[in-house]
Each structure stands twice: as C-alpha cells, then as structure tokens.
PDB file of C-alpha atoms in Angstrom:
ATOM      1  CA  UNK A   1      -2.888  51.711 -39.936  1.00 58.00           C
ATOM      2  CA  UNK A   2      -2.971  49.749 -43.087  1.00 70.00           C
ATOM      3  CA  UNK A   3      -5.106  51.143 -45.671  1.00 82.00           C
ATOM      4  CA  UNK A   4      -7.191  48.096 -46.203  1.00 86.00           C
ATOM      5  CA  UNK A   5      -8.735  48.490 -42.766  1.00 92.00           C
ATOM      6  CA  UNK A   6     -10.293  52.252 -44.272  1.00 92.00           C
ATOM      7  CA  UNK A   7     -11.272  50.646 -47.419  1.00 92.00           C
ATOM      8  CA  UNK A   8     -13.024  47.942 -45.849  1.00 92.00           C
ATOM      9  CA  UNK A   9     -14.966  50.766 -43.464  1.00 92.00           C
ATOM     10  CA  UNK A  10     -15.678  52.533 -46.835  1.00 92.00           C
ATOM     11  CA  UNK A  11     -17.282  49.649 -48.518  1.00 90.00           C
ATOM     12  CA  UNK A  12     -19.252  47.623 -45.725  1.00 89.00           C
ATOM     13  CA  UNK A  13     -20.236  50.792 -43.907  1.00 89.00           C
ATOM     14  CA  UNK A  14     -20.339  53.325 -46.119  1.00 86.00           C
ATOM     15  CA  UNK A  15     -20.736  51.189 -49.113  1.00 85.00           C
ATOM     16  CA  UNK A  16     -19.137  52.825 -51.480  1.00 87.00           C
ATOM     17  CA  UNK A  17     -19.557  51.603 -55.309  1.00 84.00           C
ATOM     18  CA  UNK A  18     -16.611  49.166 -56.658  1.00 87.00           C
ATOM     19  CA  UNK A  19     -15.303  52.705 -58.854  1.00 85.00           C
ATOM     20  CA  UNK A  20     -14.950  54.772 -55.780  1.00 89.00           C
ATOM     21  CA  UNK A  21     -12.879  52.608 -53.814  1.00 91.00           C
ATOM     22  CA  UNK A  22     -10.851  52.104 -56.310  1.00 92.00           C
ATOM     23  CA  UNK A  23     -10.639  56.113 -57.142  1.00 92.00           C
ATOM     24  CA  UNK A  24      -9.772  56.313 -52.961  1.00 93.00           C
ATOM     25  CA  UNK A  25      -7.110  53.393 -53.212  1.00 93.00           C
ATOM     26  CA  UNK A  26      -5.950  54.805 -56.293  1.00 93.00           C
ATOM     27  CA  UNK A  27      -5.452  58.921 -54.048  1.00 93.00           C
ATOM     28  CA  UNK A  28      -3.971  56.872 -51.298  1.00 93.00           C
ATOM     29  CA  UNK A  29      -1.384  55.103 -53.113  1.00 93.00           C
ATOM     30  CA  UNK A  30       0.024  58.072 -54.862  1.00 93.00           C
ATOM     31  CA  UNK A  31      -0.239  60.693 -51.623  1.00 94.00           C
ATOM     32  CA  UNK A  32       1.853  57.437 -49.499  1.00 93.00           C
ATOM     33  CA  UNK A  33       4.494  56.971 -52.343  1.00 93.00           C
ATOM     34  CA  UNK A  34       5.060  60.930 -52.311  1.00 93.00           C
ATOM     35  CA  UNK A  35       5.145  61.067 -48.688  1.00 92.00           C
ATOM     36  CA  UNK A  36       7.731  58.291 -48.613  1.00 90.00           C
ATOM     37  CA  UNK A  37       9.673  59.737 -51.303  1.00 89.00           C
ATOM     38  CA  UNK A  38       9.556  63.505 -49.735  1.00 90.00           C
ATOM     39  CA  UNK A  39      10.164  62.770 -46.379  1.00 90.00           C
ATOM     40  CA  UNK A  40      10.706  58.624 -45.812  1.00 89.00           C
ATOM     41  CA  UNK A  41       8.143  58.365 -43.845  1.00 88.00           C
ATOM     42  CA  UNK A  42       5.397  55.810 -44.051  1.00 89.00           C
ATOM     43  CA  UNK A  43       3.363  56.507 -40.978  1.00 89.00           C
ATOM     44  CA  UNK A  44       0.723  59.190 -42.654  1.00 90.00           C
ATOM     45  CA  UNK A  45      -0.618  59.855 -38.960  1.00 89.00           C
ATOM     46  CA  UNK A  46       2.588  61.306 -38.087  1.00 90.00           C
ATOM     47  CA  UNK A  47       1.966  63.980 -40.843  1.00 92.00           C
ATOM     48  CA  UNK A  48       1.466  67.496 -40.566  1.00 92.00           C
ATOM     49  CA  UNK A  49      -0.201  70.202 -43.277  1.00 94.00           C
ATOM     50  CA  UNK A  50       3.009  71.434 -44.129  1.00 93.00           C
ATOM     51  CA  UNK A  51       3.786  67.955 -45.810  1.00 93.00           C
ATOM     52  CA  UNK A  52       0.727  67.302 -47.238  1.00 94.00           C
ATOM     53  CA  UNK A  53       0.881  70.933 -48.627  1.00 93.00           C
ATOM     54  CA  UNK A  54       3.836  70.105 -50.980  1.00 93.00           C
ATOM     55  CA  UNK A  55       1.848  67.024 -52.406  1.00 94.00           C
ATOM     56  CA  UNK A  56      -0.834  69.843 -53.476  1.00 94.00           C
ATOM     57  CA  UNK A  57       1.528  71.631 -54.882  1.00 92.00           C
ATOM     58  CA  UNK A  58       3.029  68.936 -56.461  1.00 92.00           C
ATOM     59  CA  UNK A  59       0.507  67.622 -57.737  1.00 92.00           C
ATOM     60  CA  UNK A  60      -0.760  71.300 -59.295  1.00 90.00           C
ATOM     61  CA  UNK A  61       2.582  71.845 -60.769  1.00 88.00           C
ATOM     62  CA  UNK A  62       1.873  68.486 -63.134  1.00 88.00           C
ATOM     63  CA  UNK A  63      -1.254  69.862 -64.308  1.00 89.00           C
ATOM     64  CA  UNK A  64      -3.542  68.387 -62.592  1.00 89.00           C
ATOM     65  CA  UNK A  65      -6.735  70.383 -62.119  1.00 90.00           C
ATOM     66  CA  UNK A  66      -7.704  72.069 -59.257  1.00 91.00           C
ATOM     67  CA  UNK A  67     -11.169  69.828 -59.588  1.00 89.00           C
ATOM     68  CA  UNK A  68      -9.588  66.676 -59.363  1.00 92.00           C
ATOM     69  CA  UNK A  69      -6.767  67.893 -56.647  1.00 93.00           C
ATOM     70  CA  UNK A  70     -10.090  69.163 -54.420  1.00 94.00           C
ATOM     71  CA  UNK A  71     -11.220  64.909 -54.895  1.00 93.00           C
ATOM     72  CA  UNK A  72      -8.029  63.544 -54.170  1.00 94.00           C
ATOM     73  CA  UNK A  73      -8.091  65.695 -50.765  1.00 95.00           C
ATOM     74  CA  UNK A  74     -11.196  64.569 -50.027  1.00 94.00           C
ATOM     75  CA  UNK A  75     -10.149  60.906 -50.120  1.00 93.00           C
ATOM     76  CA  UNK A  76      -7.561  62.190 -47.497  1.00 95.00           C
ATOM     77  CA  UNK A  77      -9.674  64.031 -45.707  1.00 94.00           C
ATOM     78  CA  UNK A  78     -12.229  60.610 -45.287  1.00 94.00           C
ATOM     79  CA  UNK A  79      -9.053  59.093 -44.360  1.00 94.00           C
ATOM     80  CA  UNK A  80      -7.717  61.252 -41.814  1.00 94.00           C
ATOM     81  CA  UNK A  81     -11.768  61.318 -40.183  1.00 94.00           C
ATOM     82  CA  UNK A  82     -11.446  57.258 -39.737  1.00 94.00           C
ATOM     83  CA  UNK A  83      -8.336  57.805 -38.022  1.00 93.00           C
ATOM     84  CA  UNK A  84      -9.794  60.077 -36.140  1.00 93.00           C
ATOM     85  CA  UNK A  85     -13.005  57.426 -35.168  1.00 92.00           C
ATOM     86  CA  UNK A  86     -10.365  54.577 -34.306  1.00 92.00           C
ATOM     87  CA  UNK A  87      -8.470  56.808 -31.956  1.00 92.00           C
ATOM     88  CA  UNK A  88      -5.609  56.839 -34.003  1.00 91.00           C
ATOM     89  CA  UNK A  89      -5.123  60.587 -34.195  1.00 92.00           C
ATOM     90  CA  UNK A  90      -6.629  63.102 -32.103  1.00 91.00           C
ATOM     91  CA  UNK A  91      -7.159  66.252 -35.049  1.00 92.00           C
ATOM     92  CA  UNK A  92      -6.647  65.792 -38.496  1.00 93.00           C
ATOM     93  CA  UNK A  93      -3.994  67.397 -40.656  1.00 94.00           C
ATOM     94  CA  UNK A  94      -6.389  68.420 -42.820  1.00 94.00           C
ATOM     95  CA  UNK A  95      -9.137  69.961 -40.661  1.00 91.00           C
ATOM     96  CA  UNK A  96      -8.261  73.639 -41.583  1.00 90.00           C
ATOM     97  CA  UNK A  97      -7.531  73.028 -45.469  1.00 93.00           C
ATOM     98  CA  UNK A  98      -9.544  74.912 -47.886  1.00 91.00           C
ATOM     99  CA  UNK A  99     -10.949  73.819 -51.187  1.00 90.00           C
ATOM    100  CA  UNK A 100      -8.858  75.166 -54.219  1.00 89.00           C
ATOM    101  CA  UNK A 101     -11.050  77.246 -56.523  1.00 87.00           C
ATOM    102  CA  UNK A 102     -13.048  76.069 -58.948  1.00 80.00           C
ATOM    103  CA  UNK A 103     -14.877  76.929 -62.445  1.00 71.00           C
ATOM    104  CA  UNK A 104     -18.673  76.138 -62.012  1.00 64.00           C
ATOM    105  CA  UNK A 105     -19.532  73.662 -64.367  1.00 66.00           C
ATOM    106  CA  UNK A 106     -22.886  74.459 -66.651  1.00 67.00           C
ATOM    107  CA  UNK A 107     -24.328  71.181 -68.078  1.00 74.00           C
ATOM    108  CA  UNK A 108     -26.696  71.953 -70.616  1.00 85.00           C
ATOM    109  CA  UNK A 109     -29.042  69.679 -71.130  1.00 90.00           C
ATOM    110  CA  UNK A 110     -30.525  68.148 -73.955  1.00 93.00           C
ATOM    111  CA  UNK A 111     -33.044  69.983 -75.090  1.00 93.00           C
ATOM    112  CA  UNK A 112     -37.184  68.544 -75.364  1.00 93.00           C
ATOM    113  CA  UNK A 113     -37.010  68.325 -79.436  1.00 95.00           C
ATOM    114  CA  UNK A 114     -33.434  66.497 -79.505  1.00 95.00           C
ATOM    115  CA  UNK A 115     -34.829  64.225 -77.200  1.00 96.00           C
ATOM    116  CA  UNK A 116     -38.191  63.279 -79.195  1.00 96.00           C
ATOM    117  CA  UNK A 117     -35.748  63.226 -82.542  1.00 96.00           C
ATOM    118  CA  UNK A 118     -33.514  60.375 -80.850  1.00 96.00           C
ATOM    119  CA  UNK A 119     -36.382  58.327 -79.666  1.00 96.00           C
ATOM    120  CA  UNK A 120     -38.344  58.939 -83.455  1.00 95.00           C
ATOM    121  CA  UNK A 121     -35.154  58.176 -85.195  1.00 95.00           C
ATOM    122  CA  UNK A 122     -34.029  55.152 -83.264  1.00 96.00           C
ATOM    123  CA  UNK A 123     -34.782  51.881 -85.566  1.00 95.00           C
ATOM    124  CA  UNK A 124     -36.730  49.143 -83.211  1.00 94.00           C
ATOM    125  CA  UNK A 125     -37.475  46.667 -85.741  1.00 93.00           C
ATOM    126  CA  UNK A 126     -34.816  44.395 -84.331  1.00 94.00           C
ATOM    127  CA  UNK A 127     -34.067  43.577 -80.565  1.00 95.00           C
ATOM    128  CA  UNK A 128     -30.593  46.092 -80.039  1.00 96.00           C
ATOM    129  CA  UNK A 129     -32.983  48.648 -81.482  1.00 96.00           C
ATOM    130  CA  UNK A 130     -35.528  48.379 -79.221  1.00 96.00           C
ATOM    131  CA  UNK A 131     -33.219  48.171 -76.037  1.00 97.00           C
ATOM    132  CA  UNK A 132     -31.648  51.117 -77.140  1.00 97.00           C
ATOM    133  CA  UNK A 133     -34.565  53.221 -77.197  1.00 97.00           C
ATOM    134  CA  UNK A 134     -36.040  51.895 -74.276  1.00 97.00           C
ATOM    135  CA  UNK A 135     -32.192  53.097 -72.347  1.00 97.00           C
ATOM    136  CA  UNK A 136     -32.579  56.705 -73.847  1.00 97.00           C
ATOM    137  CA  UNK A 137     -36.401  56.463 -72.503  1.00 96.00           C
ATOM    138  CA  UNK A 138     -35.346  55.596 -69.005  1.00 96.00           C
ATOM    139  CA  UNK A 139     -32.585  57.894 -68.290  1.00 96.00           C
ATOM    140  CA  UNK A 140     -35.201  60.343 -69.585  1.00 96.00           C
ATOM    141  CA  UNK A 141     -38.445  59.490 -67.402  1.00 95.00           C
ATOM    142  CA  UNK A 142     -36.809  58.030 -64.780  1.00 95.00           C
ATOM    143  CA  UNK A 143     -33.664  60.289 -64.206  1.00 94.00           C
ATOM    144  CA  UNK A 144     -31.650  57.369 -62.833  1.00 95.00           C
ATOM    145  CA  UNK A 145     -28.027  57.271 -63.232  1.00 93.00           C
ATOM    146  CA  UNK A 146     -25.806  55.029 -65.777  1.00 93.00           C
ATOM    147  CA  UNK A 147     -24.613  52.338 -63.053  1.00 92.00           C
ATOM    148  CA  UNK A 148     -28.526  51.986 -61.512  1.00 94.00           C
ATOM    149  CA  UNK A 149     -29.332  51.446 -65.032  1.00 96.00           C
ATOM    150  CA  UNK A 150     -27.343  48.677 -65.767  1.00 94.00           C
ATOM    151  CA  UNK A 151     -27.700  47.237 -62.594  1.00 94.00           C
ATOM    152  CA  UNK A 152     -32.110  47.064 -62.750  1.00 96.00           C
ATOM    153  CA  UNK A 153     -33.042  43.330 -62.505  1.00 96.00           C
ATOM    154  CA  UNK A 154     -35.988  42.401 -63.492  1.00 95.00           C
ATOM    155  CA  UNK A 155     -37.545  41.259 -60.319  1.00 95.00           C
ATOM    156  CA  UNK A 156     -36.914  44.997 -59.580  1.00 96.00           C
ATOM    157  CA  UNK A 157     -39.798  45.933 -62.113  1.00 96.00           C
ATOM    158  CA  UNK A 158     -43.346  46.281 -60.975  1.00 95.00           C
ATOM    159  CA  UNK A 159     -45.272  46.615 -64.436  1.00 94.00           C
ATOM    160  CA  UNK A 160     -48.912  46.128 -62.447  1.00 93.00           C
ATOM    161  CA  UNK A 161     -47.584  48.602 -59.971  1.00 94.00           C
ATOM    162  CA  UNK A 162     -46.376  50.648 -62.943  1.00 94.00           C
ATOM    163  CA  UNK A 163     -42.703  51.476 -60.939  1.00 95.00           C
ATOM    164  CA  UNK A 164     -39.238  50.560 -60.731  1.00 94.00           C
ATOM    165  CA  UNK A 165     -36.847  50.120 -57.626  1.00 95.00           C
ATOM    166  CA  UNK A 166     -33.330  51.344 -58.020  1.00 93.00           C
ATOM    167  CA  UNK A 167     -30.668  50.792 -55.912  1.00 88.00           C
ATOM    168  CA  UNK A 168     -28.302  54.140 -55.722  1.00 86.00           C
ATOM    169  CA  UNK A 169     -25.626  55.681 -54.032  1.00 82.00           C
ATOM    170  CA  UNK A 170     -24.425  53.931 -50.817  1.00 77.00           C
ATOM    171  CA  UNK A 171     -27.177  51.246 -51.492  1.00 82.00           C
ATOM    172  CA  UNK A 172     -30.077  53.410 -50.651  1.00 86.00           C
ATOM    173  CA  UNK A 173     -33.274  51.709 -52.708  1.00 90.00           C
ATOM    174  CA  UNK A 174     -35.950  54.461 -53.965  1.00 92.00           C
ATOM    175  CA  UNK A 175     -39.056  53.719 -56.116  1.00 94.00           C
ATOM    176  CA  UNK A 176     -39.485  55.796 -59.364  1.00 94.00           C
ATOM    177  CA  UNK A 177     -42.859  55.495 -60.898  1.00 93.00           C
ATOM    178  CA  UNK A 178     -43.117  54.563 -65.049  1.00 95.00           C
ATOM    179  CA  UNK A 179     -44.838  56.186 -67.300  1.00 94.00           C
ATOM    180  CA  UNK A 180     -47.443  54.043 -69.392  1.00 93.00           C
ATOM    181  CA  UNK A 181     -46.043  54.639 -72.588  1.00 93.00           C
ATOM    182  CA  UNK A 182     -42.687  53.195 -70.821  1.00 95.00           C
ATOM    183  CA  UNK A 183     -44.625  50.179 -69.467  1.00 95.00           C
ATOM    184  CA  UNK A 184     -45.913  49.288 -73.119  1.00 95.00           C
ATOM    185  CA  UNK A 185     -42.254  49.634 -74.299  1.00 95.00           C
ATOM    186  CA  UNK A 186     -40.829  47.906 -71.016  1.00 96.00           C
ATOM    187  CA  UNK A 187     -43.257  44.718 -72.150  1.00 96.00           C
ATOM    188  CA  UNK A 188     -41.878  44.804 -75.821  1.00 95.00           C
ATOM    189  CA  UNK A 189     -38.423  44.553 -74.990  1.00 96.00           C
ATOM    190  CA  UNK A 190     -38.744  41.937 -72.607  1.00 96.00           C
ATOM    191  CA  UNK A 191     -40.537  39.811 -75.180  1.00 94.00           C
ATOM    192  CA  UNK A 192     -37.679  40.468 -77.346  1.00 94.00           C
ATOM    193  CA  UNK A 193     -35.242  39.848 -74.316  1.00 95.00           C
ATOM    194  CA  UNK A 194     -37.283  36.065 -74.352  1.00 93.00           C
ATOM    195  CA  UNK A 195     -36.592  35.215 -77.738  1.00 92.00           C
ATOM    196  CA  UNK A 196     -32.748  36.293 -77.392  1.00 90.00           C
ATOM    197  CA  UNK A 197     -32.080  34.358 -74.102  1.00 91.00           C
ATOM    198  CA  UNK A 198     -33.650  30.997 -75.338  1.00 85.00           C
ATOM    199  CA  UNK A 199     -33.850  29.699 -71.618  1.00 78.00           C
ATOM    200  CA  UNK A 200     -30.802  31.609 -70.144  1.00 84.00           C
ATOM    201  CA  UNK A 201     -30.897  32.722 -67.406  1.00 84.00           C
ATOM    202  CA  UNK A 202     -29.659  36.458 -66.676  1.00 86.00           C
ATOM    203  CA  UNK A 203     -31.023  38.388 -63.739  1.00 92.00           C
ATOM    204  CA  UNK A 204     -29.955  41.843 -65.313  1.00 95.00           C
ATOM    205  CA  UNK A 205     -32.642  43.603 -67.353  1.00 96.00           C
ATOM    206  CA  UNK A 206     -30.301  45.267 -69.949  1.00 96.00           C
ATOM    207  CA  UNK A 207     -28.581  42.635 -71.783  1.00 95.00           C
ATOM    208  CA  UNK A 208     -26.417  42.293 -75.627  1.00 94.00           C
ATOM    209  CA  UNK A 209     -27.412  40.456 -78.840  1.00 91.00           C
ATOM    210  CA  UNK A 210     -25.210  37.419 -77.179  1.00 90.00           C
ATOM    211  CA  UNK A 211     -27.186  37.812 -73.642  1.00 91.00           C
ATOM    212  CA  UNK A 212     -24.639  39.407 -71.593  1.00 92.00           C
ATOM    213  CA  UNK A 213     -25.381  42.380 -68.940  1.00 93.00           C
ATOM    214  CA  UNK A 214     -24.619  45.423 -70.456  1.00 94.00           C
ATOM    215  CA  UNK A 215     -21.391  47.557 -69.468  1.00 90.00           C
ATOM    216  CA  UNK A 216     -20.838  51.226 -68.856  1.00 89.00           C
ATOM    217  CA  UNK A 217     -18.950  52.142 -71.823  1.00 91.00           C
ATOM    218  CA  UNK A 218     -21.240  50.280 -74.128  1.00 93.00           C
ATOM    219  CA  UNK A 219     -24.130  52.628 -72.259  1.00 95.00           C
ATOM    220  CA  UNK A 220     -22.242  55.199 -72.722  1.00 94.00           C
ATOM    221  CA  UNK A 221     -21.714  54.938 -76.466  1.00 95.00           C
ATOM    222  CA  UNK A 222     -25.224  54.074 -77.377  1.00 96.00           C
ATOM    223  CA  UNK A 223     -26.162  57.315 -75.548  1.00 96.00           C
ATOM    224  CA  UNK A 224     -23.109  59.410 -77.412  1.00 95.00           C
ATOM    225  CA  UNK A 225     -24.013  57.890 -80.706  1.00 95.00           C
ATOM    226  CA  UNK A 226     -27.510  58.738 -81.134  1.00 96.00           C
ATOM    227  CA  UNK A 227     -27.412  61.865 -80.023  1.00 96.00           C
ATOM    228  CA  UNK A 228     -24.225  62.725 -81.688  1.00 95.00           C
ATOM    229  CA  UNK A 229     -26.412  62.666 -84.860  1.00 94.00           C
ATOM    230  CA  UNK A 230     -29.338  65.670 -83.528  1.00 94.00           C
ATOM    231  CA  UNK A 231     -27.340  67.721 -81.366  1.00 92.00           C
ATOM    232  CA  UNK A 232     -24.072  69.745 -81.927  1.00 89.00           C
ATOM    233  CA  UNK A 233     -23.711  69.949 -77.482  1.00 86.00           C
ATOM    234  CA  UNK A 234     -20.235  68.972 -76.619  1.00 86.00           C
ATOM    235  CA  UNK A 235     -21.339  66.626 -73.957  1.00 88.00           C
ATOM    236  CA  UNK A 236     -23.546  63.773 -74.659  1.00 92.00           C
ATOM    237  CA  UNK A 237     -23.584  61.179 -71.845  1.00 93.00           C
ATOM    238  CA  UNK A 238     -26.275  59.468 -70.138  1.00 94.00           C
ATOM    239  CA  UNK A 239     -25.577  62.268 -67.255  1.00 92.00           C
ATOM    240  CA  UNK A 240     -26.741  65.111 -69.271  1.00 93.00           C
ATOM    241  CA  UNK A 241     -29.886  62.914 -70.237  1.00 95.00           C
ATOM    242  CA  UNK A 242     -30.978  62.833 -66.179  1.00 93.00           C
ATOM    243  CA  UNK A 243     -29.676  66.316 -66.069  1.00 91.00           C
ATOM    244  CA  UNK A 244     -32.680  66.750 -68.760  1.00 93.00           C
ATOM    245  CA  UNK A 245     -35.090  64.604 -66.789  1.00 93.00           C
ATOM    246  CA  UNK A 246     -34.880  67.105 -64.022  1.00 91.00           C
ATOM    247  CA  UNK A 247     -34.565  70.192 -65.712  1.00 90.00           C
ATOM    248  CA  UNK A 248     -37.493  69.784 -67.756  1.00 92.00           C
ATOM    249  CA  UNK A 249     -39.478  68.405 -64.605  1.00 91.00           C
ATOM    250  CA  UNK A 250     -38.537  71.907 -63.042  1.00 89.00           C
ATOM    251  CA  UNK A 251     -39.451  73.968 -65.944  1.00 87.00           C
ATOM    252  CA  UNK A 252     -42.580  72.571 -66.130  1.00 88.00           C
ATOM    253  CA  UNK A 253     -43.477  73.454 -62.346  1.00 85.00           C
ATOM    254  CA  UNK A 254     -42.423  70.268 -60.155  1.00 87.00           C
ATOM    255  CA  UNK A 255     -41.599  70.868 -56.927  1.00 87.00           C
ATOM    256  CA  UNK A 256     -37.921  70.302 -56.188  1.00 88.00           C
ATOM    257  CA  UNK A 257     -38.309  68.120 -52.878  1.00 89.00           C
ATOM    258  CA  UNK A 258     -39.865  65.551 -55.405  1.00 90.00           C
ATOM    259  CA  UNK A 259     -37.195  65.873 -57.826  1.00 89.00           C
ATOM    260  CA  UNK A 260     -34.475  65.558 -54.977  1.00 90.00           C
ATOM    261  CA  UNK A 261     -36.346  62.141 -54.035  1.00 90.00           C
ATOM    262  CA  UNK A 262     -36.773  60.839 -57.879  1.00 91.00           C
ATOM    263  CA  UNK A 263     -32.970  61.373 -58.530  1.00 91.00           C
ATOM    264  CA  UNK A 264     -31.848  59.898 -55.007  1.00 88.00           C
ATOM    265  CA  UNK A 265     -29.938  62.731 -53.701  1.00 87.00           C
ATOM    266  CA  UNK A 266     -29.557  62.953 -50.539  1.00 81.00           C
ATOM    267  CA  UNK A 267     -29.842  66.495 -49.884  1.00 80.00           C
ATOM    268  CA  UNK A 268     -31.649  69.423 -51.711  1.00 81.00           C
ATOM    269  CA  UNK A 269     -28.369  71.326 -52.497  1.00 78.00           C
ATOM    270  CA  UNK A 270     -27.104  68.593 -54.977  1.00 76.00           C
ATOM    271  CA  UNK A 271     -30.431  69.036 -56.717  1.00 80.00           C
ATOM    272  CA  UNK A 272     -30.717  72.892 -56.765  1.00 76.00           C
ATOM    273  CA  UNK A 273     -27.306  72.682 -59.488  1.00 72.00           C
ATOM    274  CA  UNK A 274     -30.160  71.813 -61.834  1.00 71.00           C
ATOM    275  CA  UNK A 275     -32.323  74.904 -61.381  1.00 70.00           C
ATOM    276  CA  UNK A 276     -30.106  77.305 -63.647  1.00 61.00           C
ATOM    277  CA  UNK A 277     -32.326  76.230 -66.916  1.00 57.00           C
ATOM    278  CA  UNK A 278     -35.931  76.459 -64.756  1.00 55.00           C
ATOM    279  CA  UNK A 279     -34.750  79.829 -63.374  1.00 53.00           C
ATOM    280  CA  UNK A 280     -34.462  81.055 -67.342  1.00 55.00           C
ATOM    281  CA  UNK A 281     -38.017  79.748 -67.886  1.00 54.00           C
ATOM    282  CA  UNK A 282     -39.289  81.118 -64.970  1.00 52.00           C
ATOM    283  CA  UNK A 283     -37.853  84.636 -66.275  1.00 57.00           C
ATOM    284  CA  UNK A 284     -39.487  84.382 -69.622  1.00 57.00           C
ATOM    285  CA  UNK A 285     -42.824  83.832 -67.961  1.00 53.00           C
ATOM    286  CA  UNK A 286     -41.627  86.562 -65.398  1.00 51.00           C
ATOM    287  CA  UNK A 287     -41.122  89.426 -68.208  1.00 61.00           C
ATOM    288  CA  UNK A 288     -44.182  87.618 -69.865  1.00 62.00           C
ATOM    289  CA  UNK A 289     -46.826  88.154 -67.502  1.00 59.00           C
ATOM    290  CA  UNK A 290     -46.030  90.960 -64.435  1.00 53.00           C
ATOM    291  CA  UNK A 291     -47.578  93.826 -65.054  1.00 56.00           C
ATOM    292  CA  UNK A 292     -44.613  96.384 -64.508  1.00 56.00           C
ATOM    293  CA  UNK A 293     -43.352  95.117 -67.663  1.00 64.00           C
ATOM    294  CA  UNK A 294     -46.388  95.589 -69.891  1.00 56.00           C
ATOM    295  CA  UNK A 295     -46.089  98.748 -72.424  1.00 53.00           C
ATOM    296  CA  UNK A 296     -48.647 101.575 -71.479  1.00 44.00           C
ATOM    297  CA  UNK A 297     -50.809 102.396 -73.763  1.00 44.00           C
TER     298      UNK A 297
END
C-alpha cells in the first residue's frame, strides 16, 4: 500500500500538524530505502522483525540516539496499525518490540525572578517591543505551546470574556482564561498592531514590523535572546517557558486535572513529567511544618 494512503489517514483523521507528517514521511522513506537495499524488497507488509531489527541496528550503529530510534519506530509502528485497520496484514511486525532505553530528560524551568527580569527588562516603547513581551507573557500565563501561539487569530480572543481559544494537538480547541494584567497588555499591542497594518488585512495575531505572521524560529529566538541575557540554563525555548507556567501553577497548590486541561494534554501522565519541581516544594514545606521533624526542646 502506497504510503500516501497512511499519510492522508494521519492528517484528515488523525490530523496530525504539517511537521509531523513530514517527520513520519521523512521515517518511512529511510526504513523503505533500507529495506530495499537489505533485502530488495518493497512490499513492507511482507516484513518480518528480524528485518526490521537490522534497520535498528543500523540505524544505532550511525549514532543515532536511542530517543530518536524509539520515534522513528513509532512512525512504523502507526504504520503497521493502519495496515492492520485496512486488512492488509493480520499482526504487525512490530507488536512485540520493546522501547530502547532511555535517559529521563529534566527540564528545568525558568525560574519566578528570571521570568519578572525578562518582562521588566524588555523595552516596549516601540511596537516589536511590545509584541515581544506580550509572547514571553503568554507562554507564561497561558502555558500554550510555540505553534498555538503563532497560530491565535484574533477573532480567537475574547477580551470582554477575558479568554483565549487555542487550537492544539490533533485540532482539539480548549479555552484558557487571561489574566487582567494580560488583557491591558493584549489591548496595547493591538493598537500598535493598527498603526503597523495601515488597513491590511492579517488574520494572525502575532505579526513583524512589515505585517507578516510570525514564524517558529523567529519565536524561538525572541524567547532564546531575552532570556539568554538573565539566566545561565542551557535550554531556553518557549517549551521551558510553559514548562514554567505549569510548574509554578503546581508549586503554588493547583490541582493537576486543571493543569492537564490548561496545557491540552490529553491524559494526566503527560502532565505529571512536570511535578518533579512541585514535589521539591512540597518537601521544603514537608520538613518545614510536620512535627516529627521539629527539634525537642
């Protein structure tokens, strides 16, 4: 079966961002072209663990990381399942295959004062100014991710109703409510935004000095830049900023079920990653306040 047939499954059913087709296109192409060259054959559903074996260890013996081997399988994997749904196969190849071991990754988050020294230090007496501070503000108060960002329009703002709606993973819409201090920000920029689009039309809320919708990278590097200058952490992307967003909700009591539904995850075990910070609060105010750990006197 051709692989356009899966792709087009993954995107109007599934529907899967433009960046992750292309990463399962991308696993697809290479795995086919190895399998050809290994064993000249081009019918994968023909192909038994023992074959796809030697890609994984191909592909480990080039240095590729067990992190990004474990995503490449589980493009195959998704594969092998749709063959499975059009009757194409009866078991999949891969059904017994375990996940190659992995390093837990920490993120640390940004911490409360590098936060506040960004958005003090960030000049808003021109217009790329005050967008940029009003980015940093979002990620933080709103925890949504770079792509939703970008994406807001501004019929998706609700100033009177003081929320936003985001559109996230797998187009799944969720409404994140805005602080005030956001809203008064929110209505400064967009009387900037006026002045700068000079009766253009752009339906994207984010745009450039020329009145363009912003990109990722250019996201990215505001984020990087500013807070390259207040904190020494080795990773500085909008991700650790909603990484901050939720740890500092958690550390300051909020219940995780309503963090899980601010950051759009679907279920509670992609949220609990963020806990590892609240847990270290909770263990100060632990040692703090029980009783068993109070000197006698």
């Amino acid at each position: 079966m051709p692989f356009s047939q899966f792709i087009d499954y993954l995107q109007l059913e599934k529907k899967y961002s433009p960046n992750t087709l292309t990463a399962y296109k991308a696993d697809l192409k290479s795995f086919s072209e190895f399998i050809f060259y290994e064993f000249e054959e081009k019918d994968l559903s023909k192909l038994h663990y023992a074959q796809i074996r030697n890609w994984i260890i191909f592909l480990v013996d080039e240095g590729v990381s067990n992190r990004s081997v474990n995503r490449k399988i589980s493009s195959l994997k998704s594969y092998y399942r749709f063959l499975q749904k059009t009757g194409d196969i009866e078991f999949s190849p891969l059904a017994k295959h375990k996940a190659l071991k992995t390093a837990s990754k920490v993120q640390v988050p940004f911490s409360e004062t590098e936060i506040k020294k960004v958005l003090d230090q960030i000049d808003t007496s021109d217009f790329e100014g005050l967008r940029d501070r009003l980015i940093v503000e979002l990620f933080y108060t709103t925890g949504v991710r770079r792509i939703e960002l970008i994406e807001i329009k501004l019929q998706d703002l609700n100033l009177v109703g003081k929320h936003l709606k985001v559109l996230g993973k797998r187009q799944k819409e969720r409404i994140i409510p805005l602080l005030p201090g956001v809203i008064s920000n929110l209505q400064s920029y967009l009387n900037k935004r006026a002045d700068i689009m000079a009766g253009r039309e752009e339906a994207y809320l984010f745009v450039s000095q020329k009145g363009i919708k912003l990109y990722e990278s250019l996201v990215y590097r505001i984020i990087n830049n500013y807070f390259s200058k207040v904190s020494g952490k080795i990773k500085k992307s909008p991700h650790i900023l909603r990484h901050s967003f939720a740890t500092h909700l958690l550390n300051q009591g909020a219940n995780l079920n309503a963090v899980k539904e601010l950051l759009g995850h679907s279920s509670l075990a992609a949220t609990q990653v963020y806990t590892h910070n609240s847990i270290s609060e909770l263990s100060k105010v632990h040692q703090m306040a029980h009783p068993r750990n109070k000197k006698v006197n």
